[in-house]
PDB file of C-alpha atoms in Angstrom:
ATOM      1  CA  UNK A 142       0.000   0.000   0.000  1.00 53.00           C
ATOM      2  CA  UNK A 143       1.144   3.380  -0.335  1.00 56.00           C
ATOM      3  CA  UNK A 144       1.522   6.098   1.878  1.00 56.00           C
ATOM      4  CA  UNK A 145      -1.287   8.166   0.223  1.00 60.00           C
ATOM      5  CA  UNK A 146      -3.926   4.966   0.610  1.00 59.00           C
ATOM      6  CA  UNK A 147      -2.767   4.318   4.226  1.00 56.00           C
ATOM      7  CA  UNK A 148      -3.507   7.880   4.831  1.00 54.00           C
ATOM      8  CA  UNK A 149      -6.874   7.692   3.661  1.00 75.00           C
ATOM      9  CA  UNK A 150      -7.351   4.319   5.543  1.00 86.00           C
ATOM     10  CA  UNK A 151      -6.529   5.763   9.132  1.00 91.00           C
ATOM     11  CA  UNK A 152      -7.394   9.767   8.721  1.00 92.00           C
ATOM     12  CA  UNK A 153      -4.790  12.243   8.669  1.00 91.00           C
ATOM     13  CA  UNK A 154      -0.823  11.074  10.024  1.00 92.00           C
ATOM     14  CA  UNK A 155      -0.623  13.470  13.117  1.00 93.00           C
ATOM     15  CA  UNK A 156       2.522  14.326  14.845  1.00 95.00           C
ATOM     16  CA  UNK A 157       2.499  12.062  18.003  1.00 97.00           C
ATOM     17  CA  UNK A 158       5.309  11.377  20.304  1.00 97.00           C
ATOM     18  CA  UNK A 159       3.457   8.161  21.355  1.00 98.00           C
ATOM     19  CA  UNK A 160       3.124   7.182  17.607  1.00 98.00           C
ATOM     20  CA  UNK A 161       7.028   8.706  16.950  1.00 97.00           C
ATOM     21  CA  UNK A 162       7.788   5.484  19.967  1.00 98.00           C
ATOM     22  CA  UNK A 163       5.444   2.849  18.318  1.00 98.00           C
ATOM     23  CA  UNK A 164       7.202   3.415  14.823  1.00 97.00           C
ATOM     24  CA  UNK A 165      10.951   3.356  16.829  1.00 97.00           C
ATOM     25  CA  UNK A 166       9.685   0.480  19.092  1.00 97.00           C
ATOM     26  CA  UNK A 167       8.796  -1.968  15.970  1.00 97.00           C
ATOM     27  CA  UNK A 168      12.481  -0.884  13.996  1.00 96.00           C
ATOM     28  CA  UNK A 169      13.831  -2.067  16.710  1.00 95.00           C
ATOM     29  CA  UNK A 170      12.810  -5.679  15.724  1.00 92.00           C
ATOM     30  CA  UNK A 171      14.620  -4.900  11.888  1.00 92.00           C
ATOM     31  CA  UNK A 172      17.785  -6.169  12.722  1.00 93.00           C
ATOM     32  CA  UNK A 173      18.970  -6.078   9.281  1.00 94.00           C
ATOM     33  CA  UNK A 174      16.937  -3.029   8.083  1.00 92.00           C
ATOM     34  CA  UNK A 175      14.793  -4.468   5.627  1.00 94.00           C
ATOM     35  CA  UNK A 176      11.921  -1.929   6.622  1.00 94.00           C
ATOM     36  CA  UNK A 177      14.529   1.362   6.009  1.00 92.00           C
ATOM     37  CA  UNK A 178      12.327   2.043   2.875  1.00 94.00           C
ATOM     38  CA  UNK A 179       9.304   1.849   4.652  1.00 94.00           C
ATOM     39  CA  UNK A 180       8.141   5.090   6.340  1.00 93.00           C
ATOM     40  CA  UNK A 181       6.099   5.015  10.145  1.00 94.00           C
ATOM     41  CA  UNK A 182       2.902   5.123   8.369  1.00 94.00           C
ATOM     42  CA  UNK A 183       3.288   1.678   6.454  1.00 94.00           C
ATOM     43  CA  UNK A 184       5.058   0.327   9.554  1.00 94.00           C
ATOM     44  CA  UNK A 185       2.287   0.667  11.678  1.00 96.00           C
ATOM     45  CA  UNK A 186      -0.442   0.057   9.009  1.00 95.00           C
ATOM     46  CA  UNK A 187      -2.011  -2.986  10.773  1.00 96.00           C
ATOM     47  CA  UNK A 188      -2.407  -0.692  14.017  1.00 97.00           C
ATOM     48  CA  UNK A 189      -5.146   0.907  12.212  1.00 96.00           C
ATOM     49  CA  UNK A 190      -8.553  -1.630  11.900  1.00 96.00           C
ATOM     50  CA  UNK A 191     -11.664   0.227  10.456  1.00 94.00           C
ATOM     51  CA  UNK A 192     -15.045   0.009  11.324  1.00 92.00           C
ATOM     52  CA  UNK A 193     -15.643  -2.464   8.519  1.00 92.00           C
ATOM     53  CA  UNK A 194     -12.392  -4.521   8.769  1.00 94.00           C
ATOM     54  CA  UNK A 195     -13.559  -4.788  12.150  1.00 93.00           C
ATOM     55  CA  UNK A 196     -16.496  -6.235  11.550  1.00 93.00           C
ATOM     56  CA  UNK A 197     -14.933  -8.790   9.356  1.00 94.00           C
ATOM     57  CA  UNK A 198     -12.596 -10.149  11.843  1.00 92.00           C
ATOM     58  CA  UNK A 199     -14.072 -13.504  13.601  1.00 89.00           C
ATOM     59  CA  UNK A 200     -13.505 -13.584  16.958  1.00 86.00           C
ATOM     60  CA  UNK A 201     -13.611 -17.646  16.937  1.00 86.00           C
ATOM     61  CA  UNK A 202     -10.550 -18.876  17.698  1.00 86.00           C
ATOM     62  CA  UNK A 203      -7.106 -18.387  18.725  1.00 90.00           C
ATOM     63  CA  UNK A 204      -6.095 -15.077  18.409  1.00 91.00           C
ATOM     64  CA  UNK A 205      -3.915 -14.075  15.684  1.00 91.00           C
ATOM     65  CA  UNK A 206       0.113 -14.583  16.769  1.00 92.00           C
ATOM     66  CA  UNK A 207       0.603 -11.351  15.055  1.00 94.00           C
ATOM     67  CA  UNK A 208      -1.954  -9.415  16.681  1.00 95.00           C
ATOM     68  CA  UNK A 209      -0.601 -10.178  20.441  1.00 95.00           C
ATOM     69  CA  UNK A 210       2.633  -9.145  18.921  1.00 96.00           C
ATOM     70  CA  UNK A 211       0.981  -5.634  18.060  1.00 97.00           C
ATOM     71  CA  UNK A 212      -0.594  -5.529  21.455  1.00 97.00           C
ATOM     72  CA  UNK A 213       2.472  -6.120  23.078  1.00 97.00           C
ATOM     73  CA  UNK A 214       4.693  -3.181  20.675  1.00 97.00           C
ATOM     74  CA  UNK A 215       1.671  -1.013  21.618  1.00 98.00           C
ATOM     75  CA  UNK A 216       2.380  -1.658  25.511  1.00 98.00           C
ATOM     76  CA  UNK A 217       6.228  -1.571  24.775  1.00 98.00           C
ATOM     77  CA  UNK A 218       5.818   1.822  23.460  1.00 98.00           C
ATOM     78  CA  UNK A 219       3.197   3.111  26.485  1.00 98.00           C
ATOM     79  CA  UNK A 220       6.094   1.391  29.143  1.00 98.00           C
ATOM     80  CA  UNK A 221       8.835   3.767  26.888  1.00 98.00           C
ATOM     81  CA  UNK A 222       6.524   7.134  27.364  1.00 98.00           C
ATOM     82  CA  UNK A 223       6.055   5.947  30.786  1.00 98.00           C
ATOM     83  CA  UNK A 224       9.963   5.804  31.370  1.00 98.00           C
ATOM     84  CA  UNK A 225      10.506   9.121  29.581  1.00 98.00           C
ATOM     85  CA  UNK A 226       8.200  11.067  31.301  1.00 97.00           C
ATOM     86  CA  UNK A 227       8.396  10.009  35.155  1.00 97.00           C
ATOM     87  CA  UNK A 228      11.868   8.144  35.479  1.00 97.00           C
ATOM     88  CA  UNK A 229      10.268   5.047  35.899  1.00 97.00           C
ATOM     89  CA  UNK A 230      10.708   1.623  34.195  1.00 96.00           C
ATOM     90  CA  UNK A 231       7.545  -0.262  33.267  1.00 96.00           C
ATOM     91  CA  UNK A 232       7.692  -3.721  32.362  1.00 95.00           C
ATOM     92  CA  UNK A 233       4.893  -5.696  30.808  1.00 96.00           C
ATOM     93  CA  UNK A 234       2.946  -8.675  31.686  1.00 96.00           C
ATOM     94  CA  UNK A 235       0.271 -10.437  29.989  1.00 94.00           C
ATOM     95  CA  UNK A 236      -2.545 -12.874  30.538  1.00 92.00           C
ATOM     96  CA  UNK A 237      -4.551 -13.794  27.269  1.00 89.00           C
ATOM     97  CA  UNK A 238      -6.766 -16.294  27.348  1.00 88.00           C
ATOM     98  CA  UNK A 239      -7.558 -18.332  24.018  1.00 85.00           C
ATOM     99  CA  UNK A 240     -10.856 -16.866  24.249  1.00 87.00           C
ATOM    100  CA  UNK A 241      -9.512 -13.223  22.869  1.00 87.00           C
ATOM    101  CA  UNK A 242      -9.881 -12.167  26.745  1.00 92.00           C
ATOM    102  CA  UNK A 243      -6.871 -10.688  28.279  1.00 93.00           C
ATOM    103  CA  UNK A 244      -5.202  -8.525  30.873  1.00 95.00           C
ATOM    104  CA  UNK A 245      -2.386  -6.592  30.626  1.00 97.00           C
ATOM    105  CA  UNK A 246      -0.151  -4.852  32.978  1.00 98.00           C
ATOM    106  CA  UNK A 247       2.533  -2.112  33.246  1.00 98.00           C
ATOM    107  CA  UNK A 248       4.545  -2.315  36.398  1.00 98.00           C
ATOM    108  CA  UNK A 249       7.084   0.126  37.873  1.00 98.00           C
ATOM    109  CA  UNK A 250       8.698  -0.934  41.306  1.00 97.00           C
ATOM    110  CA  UNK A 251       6.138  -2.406  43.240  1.00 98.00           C
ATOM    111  CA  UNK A 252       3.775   0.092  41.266  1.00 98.00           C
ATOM    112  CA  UNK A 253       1.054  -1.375  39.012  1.00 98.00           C
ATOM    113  CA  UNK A 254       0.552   1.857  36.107  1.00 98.00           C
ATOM    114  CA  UNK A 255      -0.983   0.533  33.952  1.00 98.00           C
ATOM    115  CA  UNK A 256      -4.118  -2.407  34.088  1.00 97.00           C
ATOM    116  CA  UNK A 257      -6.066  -2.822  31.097  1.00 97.00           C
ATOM    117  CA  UNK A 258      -8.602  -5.749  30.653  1.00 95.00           C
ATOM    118  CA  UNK A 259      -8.853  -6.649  27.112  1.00 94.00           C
ATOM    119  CA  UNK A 260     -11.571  -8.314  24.979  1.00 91.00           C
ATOM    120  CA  UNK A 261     -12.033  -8.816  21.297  1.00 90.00           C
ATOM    121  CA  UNK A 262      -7.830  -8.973  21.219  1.00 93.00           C
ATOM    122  CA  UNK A 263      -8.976 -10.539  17.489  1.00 94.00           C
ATOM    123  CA  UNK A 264      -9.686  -6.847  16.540  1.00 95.00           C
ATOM    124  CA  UNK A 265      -7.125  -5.079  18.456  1.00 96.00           C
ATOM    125  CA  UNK A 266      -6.571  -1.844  16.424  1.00 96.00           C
ATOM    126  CA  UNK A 267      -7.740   1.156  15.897  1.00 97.00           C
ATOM    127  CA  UNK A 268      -9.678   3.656  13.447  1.00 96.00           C
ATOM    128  CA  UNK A 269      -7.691   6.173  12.596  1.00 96.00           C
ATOM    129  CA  UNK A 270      -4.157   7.467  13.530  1.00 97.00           C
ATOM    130  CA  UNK A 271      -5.550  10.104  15.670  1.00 97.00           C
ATOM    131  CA  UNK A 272      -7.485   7.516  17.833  1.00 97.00           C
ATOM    132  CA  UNK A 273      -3.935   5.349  18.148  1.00 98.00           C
ATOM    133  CA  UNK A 274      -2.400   8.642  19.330  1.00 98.00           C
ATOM    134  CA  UNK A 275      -5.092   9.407  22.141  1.00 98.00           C
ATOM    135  CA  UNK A 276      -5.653   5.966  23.460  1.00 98.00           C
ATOM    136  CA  UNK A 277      -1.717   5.848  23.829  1.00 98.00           C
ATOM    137  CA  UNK A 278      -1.559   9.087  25.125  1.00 98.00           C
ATOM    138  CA  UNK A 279      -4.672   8.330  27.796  1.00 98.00           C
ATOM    139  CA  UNK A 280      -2.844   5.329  29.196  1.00 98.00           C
ATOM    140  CA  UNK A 281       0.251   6.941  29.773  1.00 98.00           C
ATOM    141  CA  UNK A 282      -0.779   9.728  31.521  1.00 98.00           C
ATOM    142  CA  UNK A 283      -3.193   8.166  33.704  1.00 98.00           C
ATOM    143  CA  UNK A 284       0.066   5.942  34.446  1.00 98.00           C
ATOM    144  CA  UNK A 285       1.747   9.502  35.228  1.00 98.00           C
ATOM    145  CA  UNK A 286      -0.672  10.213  37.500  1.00 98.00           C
ATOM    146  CA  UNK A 287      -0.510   7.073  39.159  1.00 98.00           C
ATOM    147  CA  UNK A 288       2.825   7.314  39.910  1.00 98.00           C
ATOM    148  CA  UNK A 289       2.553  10.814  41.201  1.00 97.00           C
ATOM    149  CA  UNK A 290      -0.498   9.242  43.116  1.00 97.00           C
ATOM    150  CA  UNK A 291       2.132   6.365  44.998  1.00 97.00           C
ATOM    151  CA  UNK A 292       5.886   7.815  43.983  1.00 97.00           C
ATOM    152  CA  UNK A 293       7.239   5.702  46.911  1.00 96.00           C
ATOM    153  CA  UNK A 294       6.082   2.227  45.636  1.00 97.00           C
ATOM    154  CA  UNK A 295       6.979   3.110  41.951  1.00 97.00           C
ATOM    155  CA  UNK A 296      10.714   3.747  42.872  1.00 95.00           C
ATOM    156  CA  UNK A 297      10.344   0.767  45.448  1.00 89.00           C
TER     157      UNK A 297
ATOM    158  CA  UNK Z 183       2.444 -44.714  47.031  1.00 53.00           C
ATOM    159  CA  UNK Z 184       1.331 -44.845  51.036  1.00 56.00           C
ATOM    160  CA  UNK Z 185       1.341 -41.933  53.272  1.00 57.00           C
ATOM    161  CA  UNK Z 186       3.982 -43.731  55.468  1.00 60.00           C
ATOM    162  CA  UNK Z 187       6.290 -43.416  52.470  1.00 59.00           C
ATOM    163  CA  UNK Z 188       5.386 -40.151  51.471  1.00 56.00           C
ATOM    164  CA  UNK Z 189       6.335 -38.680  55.178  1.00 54.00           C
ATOM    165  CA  UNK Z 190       9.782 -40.821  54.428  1.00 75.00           C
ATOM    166  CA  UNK Z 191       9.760 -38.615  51.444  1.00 86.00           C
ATOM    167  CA  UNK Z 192       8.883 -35.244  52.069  1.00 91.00           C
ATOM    168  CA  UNK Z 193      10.245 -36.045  56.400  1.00 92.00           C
ATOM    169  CA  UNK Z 194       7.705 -34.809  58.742  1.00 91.00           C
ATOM    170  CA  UNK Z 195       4.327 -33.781  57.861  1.00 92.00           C
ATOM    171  CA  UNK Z 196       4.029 -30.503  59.629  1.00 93.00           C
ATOM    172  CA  UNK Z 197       1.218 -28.504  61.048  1.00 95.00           C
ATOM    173  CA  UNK Z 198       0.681 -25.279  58.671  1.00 97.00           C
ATOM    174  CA  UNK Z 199      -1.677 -23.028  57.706  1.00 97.00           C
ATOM    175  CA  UNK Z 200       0.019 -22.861  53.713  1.00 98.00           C
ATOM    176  CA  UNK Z 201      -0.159 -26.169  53.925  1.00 98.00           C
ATOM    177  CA  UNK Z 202      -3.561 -26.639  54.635  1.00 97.00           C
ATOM    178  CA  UNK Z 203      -4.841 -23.862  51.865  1.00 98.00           C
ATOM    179  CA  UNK Z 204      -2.461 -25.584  49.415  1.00 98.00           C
ATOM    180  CA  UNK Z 205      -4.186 -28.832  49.881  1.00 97.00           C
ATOM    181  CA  UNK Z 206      -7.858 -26.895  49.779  1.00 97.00           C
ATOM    182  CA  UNK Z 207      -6.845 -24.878  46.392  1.00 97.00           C
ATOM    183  CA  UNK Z 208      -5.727 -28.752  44.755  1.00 97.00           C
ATOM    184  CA  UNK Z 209      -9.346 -29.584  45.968  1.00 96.00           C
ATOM    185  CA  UNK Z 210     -11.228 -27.442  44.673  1.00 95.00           C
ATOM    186  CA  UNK Z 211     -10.292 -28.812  41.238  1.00 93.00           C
ATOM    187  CA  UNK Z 212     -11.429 -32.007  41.901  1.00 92.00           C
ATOM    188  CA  UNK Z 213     -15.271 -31.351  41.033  1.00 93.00           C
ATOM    189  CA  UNK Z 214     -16.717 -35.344  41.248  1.00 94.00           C
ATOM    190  CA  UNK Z 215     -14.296 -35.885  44.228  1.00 92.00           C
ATOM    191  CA  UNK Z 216     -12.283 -38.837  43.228  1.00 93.00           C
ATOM    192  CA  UNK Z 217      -9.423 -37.486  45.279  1.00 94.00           C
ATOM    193  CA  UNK Z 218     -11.947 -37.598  48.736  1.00 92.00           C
ATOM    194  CA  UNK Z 219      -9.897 -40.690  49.529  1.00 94.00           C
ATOM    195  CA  UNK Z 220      -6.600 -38.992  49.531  1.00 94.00           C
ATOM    196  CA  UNK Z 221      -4.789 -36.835  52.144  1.00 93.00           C
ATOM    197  CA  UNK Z 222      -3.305 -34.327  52.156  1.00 94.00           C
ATOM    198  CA  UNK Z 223      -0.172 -35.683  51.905  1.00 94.00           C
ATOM    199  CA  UNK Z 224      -1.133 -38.224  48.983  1.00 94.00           C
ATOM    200  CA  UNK Z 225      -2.346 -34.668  47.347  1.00 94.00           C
ATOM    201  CA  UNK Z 226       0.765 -32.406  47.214  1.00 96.00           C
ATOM    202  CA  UNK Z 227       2.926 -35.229  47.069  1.00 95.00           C
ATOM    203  CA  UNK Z 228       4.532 -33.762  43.446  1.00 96.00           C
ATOM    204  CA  UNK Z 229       5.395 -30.239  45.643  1.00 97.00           C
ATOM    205  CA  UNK Z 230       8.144 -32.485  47.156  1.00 96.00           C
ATOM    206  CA  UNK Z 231      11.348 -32.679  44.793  1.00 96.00           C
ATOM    207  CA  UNK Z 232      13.983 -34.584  46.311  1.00 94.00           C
ATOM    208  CA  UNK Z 233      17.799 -33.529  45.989  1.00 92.00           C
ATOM    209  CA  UNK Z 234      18.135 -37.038  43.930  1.00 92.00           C
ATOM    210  CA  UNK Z 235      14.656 -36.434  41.971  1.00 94.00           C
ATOM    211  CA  UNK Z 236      16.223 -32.699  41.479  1.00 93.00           C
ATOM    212  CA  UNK Z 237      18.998 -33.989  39.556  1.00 93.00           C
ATOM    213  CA  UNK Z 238      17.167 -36.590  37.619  1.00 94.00           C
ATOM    214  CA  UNK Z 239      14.417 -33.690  36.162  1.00 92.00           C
ATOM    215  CA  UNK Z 240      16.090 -32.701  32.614  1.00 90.00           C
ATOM    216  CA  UNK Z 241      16.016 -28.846  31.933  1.00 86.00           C
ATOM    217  CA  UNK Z 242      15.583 -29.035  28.076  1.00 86.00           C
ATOM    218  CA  UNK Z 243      12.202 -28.510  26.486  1.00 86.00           C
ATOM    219  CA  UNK Z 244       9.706 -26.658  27.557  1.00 90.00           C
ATOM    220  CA  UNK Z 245       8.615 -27.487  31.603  1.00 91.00           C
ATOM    221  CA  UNK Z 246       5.609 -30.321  31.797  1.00 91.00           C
ATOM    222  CA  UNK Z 247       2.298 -28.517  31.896  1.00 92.00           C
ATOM    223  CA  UNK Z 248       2.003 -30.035  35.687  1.00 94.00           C
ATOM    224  CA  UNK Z 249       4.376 -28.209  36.834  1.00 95.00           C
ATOM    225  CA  UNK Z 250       2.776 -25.291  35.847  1.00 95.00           C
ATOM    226  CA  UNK Z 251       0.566 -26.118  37.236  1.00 96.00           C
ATOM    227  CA  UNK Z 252       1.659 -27.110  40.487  1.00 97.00           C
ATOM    228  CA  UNK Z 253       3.239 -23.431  40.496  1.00 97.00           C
ATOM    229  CA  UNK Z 254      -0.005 -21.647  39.770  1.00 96.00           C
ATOM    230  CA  UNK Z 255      -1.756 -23.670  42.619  1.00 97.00           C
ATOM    231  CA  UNK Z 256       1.227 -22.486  44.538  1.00 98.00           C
ATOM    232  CA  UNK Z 257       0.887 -19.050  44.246  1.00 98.00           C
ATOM    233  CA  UNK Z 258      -3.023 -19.390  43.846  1.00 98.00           C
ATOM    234  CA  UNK Z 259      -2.441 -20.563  48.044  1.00 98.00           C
ATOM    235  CA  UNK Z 260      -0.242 -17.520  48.786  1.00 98.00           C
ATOM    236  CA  UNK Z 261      -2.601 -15.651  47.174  1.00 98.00           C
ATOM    237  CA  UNK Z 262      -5.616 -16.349  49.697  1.00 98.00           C
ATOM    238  CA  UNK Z 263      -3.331 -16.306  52.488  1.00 98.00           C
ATOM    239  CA  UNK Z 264      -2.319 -12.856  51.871  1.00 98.00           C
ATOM    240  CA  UNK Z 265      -6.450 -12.345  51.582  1.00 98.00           C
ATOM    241  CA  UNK Z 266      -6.498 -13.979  54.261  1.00 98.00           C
ATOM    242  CA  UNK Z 267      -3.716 -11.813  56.657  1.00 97.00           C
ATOM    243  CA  UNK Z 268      -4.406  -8.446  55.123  1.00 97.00           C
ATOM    244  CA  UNK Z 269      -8.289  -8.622  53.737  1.00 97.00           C
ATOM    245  CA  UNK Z 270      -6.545  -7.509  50.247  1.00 97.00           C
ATOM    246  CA  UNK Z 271      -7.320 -10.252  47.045  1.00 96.00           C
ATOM    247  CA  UNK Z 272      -4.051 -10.784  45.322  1.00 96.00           C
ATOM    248  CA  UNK Z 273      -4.455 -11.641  41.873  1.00 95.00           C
ATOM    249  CA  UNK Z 274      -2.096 -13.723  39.975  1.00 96.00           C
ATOM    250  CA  UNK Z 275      -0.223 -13.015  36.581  1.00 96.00           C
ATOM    251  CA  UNK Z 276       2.683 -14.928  35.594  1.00 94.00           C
ATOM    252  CA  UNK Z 277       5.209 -14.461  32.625  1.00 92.00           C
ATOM    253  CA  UNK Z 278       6.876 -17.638  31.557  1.00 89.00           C
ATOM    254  CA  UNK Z 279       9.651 -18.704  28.708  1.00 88.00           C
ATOM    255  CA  UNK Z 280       9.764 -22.142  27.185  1.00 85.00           C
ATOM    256  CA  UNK Z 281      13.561 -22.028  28.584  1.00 87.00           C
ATOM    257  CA  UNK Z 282      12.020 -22.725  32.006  1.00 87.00           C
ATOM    258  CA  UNK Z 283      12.775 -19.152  32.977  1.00 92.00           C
ATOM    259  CA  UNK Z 284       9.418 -16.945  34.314  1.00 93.00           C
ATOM    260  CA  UNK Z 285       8.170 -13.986  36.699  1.00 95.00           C
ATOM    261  CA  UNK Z 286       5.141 -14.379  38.681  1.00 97.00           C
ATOM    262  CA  UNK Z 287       4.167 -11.176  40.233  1.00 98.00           C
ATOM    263  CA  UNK Z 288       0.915 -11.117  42.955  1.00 98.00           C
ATOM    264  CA  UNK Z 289      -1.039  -8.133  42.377  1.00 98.00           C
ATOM    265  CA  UNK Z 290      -3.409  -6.440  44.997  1.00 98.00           C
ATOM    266  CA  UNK Z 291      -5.589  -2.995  44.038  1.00 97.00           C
ATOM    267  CA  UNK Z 292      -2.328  -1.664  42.423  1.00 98.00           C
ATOM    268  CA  UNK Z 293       0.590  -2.982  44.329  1.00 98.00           C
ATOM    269  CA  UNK Z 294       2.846  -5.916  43.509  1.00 98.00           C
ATOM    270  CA  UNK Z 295       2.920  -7.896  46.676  1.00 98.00           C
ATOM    271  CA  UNK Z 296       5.061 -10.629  45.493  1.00 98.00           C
ATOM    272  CA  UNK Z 297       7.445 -10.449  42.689  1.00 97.00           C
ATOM    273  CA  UNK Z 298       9.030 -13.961  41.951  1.00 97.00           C
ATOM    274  CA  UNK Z 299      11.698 -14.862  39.253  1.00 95.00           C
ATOM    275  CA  UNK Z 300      12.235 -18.042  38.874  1.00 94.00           C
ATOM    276  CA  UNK Z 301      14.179 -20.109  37.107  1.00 91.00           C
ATOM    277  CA  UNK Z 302      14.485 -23.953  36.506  1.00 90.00           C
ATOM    278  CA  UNK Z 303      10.854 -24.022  36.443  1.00 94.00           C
ATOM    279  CA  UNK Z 304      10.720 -27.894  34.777  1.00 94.00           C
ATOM    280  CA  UNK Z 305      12.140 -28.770  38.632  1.00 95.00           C
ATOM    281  CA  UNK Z 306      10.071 -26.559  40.851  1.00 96.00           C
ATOM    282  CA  UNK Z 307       9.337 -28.409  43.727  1.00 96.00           C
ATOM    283  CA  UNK Z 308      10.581 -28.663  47.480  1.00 97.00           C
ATOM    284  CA  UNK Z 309      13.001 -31.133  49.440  1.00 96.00           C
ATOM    285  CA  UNK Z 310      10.549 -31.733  52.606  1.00 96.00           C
ATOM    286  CA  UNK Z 311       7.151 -30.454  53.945  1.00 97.00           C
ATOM    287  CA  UNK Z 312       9.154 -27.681  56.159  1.00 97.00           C
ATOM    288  CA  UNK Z 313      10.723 -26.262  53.335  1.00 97.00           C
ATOM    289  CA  UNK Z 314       7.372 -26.020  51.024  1.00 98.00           C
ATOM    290  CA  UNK Z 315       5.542 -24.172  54.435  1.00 98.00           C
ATOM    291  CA  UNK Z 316       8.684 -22.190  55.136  1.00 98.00           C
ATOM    292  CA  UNK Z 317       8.555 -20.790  51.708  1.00 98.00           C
ATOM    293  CA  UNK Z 318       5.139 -20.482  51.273  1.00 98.00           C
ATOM    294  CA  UNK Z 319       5.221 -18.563  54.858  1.00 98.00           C
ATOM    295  CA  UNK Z 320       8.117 -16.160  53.382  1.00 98.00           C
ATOM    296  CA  UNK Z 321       6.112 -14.929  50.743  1.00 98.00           C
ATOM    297  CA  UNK Z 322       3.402 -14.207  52.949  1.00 98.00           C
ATOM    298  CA  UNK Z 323       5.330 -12.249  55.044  1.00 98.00           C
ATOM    299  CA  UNK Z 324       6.756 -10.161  52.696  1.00 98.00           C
ATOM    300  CA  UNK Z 325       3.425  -9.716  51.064  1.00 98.00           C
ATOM    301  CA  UNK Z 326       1.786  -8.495  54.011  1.00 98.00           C
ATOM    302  CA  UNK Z 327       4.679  -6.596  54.887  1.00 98.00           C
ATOM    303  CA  UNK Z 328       4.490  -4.655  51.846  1.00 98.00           C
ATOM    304  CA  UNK Z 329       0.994  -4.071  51.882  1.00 98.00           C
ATOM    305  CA  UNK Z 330       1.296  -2.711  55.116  1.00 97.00           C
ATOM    306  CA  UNK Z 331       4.368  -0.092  53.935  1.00 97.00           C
ATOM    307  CA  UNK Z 332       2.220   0.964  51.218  1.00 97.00           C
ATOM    308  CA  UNK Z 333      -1.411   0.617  52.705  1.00 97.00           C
ATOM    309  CA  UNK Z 334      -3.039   2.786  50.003  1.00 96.00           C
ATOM    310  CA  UNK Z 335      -1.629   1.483  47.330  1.00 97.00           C
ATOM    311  CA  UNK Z 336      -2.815  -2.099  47.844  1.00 97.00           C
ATOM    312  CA  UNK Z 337      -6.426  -1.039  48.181  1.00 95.00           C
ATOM    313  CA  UNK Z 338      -6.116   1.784  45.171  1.00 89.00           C
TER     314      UNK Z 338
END
């Protein structure tokens, strides 16, 4: 696809710092650089699931190895934001069922910042790259605040 | 195999609270109870590794399904213990490679109460009944001691 279609596909390419970290977090997986040509836009093209697409994804069976491997850049990249904007490391853990159920958490210390329950992981994406942005943006500063909320437990 | 030779086994059956919510968590899995004939002992007999059985327990491939097992069940019991002590739930999330490596972190409101790495998972297990209670009893301790240093937190 080109960059022109994938615009169309997810809305306008803003300027995000949380979309700048997806696009950094998922070259860091092209060891050999065989994505150089590609720009963030293409590289993050399957973050980006329209209403319809949506609809067209069963949510009958195992979920798609590739689509936990989104989830889990997405979560990378909130952890990274995290890190850069309080000081504090977040590391991931998930718990998916086979059912498309799933939680996922974002600890600092002894700090849980981040606990999402997830549903549908089949259709994990979003509609445009403005929506991407904000729900990225939403979980890491309600992880912020959390650590503002307990700063002793985060650095614990 | 008796319960005379499974006290030969595991040495003393002792007294203890872990023990007895380790047996009750294995119990409540057994929903036509074909295990009503079996003590406690005869139960949790696969918590007791042996120094020689140790050895013997190959660390290649990925750890036998029972043994996660037996670890969730594990930390399922120090869960309602710590319940139990501090009237916080502790919910369970564990992170685990097929190299036998794995975190298991104990989460109550938003505070990690227990943060385990282990390692060697294919041989998790315990020489005697005092060591599985002793270590069941240390991470109850710590639990509850963290909860109380960051009171809030666990009930946020």
């Amino acid at each position: 696809m080109t960059t022109d279609a994938l615009e169309a596909r997810g809305g306008q390419m803003i300027d995000s710092d949380f979309l700048t970290q997806l696009a950094a977090v998922i070259r860091a997986e092209d060891s050999y650089g065989q994505w150089d040509g590609k720009d963030d836009a293409e590289l993050m093209a399957e973050f980006i699931v329209t209403r319809e697409e949506r609809r067209d994804i069963p949510i009958i069976g195992d979920p798609d190895p590739d689509v936990l491997w989104r989830i889990t850049k997405f979560y990378d990249a909130i952890g990274l934001m995290i890190e850069k904007r309080s000081g504090c490391m977040a590391s991931q853990m998930q718990k998916m069922s086979h059912e498309g159920f799933g939680r996922i958490v974002l600890i600092a210390g002894k700090l849980v910042v981040v606990s999402k329950h997830l549903r549908d992981v089949h259709r994990f994406g979003f509609e445009s790259w403005a929506k991407l942005a904000e729900a990225g943006d939403a979980l890491i500063d309600s992880a912020v605040a959390v650590i503002d909320a307990y700063p002793d437990a985060a650095r614990a």
